Short mmCIF file of C-alpha atoms in Angstrom, two decimals:
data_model
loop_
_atom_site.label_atom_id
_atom_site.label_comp_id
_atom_site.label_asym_id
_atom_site.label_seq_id
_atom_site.Cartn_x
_atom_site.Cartn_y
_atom_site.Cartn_z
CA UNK A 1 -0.72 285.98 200.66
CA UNK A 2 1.85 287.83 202.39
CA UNK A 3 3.62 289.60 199.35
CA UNK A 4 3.82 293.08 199.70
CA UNK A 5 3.18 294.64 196.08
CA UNK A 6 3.87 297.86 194.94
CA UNK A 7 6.31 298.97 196.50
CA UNK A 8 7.65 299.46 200.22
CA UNK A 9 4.18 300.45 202.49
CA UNK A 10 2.67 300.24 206.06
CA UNK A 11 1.10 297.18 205.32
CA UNK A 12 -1.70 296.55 207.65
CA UNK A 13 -1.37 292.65 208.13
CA UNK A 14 2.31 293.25 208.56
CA UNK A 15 2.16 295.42 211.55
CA UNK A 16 -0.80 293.11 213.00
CA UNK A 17 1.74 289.85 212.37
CA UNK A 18 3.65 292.20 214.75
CA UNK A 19 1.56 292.31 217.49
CA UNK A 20 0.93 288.62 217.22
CA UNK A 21 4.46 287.90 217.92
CA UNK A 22 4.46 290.30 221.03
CA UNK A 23 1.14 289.35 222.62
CA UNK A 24 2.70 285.72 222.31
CA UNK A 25 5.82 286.40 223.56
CA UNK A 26 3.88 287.98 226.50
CA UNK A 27 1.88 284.67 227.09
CA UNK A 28 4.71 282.17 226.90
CA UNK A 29 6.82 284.87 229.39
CA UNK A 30 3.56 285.04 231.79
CA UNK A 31 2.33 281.03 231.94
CA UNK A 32 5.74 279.77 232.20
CA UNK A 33 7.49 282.01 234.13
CA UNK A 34 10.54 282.63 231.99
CA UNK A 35 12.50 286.10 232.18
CA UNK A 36 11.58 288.20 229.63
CA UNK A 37 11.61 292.07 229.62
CA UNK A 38 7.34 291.37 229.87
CA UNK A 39 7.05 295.30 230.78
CA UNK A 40 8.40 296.82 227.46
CA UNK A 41 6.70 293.99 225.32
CA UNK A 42 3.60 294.79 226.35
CA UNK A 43 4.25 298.56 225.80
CA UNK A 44 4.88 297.76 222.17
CA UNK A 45 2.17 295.50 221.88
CA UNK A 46 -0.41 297.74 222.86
CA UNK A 47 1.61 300.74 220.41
CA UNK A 48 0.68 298.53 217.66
CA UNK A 49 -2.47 297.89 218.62
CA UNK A 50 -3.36 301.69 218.71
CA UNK A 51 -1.72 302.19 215.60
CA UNK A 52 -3.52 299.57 213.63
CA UNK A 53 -7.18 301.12 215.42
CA UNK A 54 -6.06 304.46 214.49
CA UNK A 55 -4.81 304.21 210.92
CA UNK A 56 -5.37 300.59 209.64
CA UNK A 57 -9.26 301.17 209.86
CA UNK A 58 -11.16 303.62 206.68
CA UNK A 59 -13.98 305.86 208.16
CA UNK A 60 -15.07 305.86 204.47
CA UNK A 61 -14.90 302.05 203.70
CA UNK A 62 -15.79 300.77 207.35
CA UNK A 63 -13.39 298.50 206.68
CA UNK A 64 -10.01 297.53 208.04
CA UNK A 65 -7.61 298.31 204.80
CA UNK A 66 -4.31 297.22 203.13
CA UNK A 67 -2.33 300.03 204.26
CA UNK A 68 -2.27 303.13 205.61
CA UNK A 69 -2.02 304.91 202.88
CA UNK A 70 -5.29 303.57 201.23
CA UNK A 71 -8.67 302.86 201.41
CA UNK A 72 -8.23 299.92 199.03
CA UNK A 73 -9.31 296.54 201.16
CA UNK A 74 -7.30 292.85 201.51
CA UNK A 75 -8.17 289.39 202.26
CA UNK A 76 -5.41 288.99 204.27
CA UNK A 77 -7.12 291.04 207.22
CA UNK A 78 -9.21 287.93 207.34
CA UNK A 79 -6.98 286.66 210.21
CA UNK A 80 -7.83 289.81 212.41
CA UNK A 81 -10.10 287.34 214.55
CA UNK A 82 -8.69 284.44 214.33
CA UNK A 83 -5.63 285.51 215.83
CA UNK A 84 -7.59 287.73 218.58
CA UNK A 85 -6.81 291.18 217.42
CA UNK A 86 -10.49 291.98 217.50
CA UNK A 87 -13.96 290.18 218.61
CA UNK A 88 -15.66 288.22 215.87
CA UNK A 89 -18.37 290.48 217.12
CA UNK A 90 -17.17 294.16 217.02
CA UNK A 91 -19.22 296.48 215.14
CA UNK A 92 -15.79 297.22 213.20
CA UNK A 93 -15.43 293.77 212.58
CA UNK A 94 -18.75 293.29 211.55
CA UNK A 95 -18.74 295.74 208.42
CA UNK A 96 -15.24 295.05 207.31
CA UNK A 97 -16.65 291.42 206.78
CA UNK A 98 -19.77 292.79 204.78
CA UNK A 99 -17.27 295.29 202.83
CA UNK A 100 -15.33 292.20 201.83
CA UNK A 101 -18.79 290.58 200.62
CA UNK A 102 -19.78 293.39 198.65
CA UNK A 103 -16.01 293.83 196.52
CA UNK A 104 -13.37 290.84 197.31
CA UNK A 105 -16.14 287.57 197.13
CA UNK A 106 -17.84 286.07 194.40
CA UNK A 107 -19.70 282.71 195.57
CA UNK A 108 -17.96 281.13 197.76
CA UNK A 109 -14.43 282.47 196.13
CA UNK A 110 -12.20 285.48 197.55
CA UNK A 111 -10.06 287.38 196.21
CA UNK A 112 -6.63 288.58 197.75
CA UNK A 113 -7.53 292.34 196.69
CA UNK A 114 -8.93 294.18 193.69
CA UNK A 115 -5.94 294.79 191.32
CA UNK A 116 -7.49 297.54 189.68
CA UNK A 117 -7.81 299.47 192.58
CA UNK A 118 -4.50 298.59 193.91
CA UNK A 119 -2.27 298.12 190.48
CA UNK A 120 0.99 295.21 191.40
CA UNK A 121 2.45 295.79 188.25
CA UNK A 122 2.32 291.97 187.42
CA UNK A 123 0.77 290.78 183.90
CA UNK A 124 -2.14 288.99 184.01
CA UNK A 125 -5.44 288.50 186.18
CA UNK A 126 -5.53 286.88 189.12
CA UNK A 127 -7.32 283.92 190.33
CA UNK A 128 -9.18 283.98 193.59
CA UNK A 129 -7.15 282.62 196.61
CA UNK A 130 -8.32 279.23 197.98
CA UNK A 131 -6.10 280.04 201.57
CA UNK A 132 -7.98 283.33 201.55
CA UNK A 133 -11.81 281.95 200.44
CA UNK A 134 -11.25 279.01 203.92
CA UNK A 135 -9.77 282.29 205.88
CA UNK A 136 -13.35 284.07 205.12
CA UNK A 137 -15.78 280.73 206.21
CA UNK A 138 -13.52 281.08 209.73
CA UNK A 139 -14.40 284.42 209.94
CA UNK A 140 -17.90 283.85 208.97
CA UNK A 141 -18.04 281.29 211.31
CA UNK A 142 -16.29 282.91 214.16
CA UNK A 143 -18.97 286.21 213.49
CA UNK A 144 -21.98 283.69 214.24
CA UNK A 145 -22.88 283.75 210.75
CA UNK A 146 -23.13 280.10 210.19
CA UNK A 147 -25.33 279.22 207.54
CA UNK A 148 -23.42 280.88 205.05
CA UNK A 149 -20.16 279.85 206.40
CA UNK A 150 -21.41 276.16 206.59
CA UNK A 151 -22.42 276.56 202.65
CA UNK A 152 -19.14 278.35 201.80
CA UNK A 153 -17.23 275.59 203.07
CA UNK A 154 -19.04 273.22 201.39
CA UNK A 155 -18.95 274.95 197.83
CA UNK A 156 -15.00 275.00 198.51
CA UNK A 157 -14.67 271.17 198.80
CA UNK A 158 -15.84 270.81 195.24
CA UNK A 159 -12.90 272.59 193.94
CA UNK A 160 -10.56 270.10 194.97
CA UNK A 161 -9.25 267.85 192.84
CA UNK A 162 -9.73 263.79 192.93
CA UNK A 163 -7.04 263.32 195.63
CA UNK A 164 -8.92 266.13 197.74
CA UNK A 165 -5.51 268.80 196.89
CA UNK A 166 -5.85 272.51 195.87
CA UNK A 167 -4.05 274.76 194.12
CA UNK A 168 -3.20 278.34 195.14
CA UNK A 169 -5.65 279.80 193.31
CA UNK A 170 -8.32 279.06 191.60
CA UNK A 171 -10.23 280.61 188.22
CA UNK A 172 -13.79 281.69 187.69
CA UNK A 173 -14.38 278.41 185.55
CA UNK A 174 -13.08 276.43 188.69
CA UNK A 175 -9.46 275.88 187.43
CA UNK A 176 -6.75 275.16 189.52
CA UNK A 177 -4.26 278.02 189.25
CA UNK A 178 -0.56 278.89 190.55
CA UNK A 179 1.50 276.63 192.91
CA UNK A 180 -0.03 272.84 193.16
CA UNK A 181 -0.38 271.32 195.52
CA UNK A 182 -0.52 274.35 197.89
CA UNK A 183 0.21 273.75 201.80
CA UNK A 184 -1.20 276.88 203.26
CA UNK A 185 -4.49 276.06 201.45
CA UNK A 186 -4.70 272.75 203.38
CA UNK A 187 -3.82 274.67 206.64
CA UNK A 188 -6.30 277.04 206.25
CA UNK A 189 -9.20 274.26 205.36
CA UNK A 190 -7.98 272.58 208.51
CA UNK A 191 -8.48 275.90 210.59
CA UNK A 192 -11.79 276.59 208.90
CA UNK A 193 -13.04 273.59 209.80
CA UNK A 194 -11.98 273.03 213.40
CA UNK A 195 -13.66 276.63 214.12
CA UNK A 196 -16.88 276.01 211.90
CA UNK A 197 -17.00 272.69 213.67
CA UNK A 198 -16.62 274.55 217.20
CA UNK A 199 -19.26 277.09 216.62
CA UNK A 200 -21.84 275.04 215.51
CA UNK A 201 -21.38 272.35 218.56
CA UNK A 202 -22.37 276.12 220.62
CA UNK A 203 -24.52 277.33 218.73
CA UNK A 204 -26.95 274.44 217.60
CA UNK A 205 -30.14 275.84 216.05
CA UNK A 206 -32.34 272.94 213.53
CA UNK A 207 -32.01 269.40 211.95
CA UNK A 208 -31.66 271.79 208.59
CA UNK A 209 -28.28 273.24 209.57
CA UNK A 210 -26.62 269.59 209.47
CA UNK A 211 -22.54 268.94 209.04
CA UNK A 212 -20.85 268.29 206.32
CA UNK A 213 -19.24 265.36 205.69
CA UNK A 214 -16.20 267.03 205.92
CA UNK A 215 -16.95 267.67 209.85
CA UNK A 216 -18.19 264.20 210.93
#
């Protein structure tokens, strides 16, 4: 998910893995009062931050994109909320998720990023990530948008195979594709389903909207 194709760019999830690391670092340094130069980290940590605002986002698109040198958009931005770059409910947010509806999803399956549109110079098609399609029911789920995260996630547990395992990606006919059994993929359900699990013990609405089995 992380691969940077194509050649050497300012990838956008790169340089927001970045400010991860600082705004961490920052945390650990403040709660348990170890020496750290705190001053300077946070310095770069909000540099980073500005720089992502200012050219990670596409007035055109609406959208957060790949990298700064195109309007071309990436799963991988998925994590934007999740790691608390942004609120689940920023406006900017908001329409980079329905951008990502409209080009990177099909049913309940994403796609890293539209090859065509942003050429990796590797033969053949690819699948649709499985880490990336639990990634986009967290970030459904963390927007409010419940109903179809709850039905995403549910859609995604019948691509697993008897023993409950994915593969890296998976095909439009619902074959399992790349590296098997795939780690990050089980991550990524687990994270999916703590935070689908979380929002809908706050924000309860009918009998209709029930768990799945998966969250009992």
């Amino acid at each position: 998910m992380w691969e940077t194709r194509g050649g050497r760019q300012d990838f956008t999830y790169g340089r927001l893995m970045c400010w991860v690391a600082l705004d961490r670092g920052i945390r650990l340094a403040t709660e348990r009062g170890r020496p750290a130069p705190v001053g300077r980290w946070q310095r770069e940590r909000d540099a980073v931050y500005r720089q992502i605002m200012d050219r990670g986002w596409s007035p055109e698109r609406r959208a957060f994109r790949q990298h700064y040198a195109t309007d071309v958009l990436d799963s991988s931005l998925l994590r934007m909320a999740a790691v608390g770059f942004i609120t689940p409910a920023d406006p900017m947010w908001t329409s980079t998720l329905s951008a990502m509806d409209a080009e990177l999803v099909t049913d309940s399956l994403v796609y890293r990023y539209d090859p065509a549109a942003s050429p990796d110079g590797l033969p053949g098609t690819e699948g649709t990530f499985s880490l990336c399609s639990f990634a986009y029911v967290n970030a459904l789920a963390r927007a409010g948008r419940l109903d179809k995260a709850r039905v995403t996630f549910e859609k995604m547990l019948t691509y697993a195979n008897h023993v409950g395992l994915y593969s890296e990606e998976i095909g439009l006919t619902g074959e399992q594709l790349g590296n098997f059994p795939q780690a990050f993929t089980d991550l990524a359900l687990i994270d999916a389903a703590i935070s689908l699990d979380r929002e809908l013990d706050l924000h309860p609405r009918s009998t209709t909207q029930r768990r799945s089995p998966a969250l009992s």
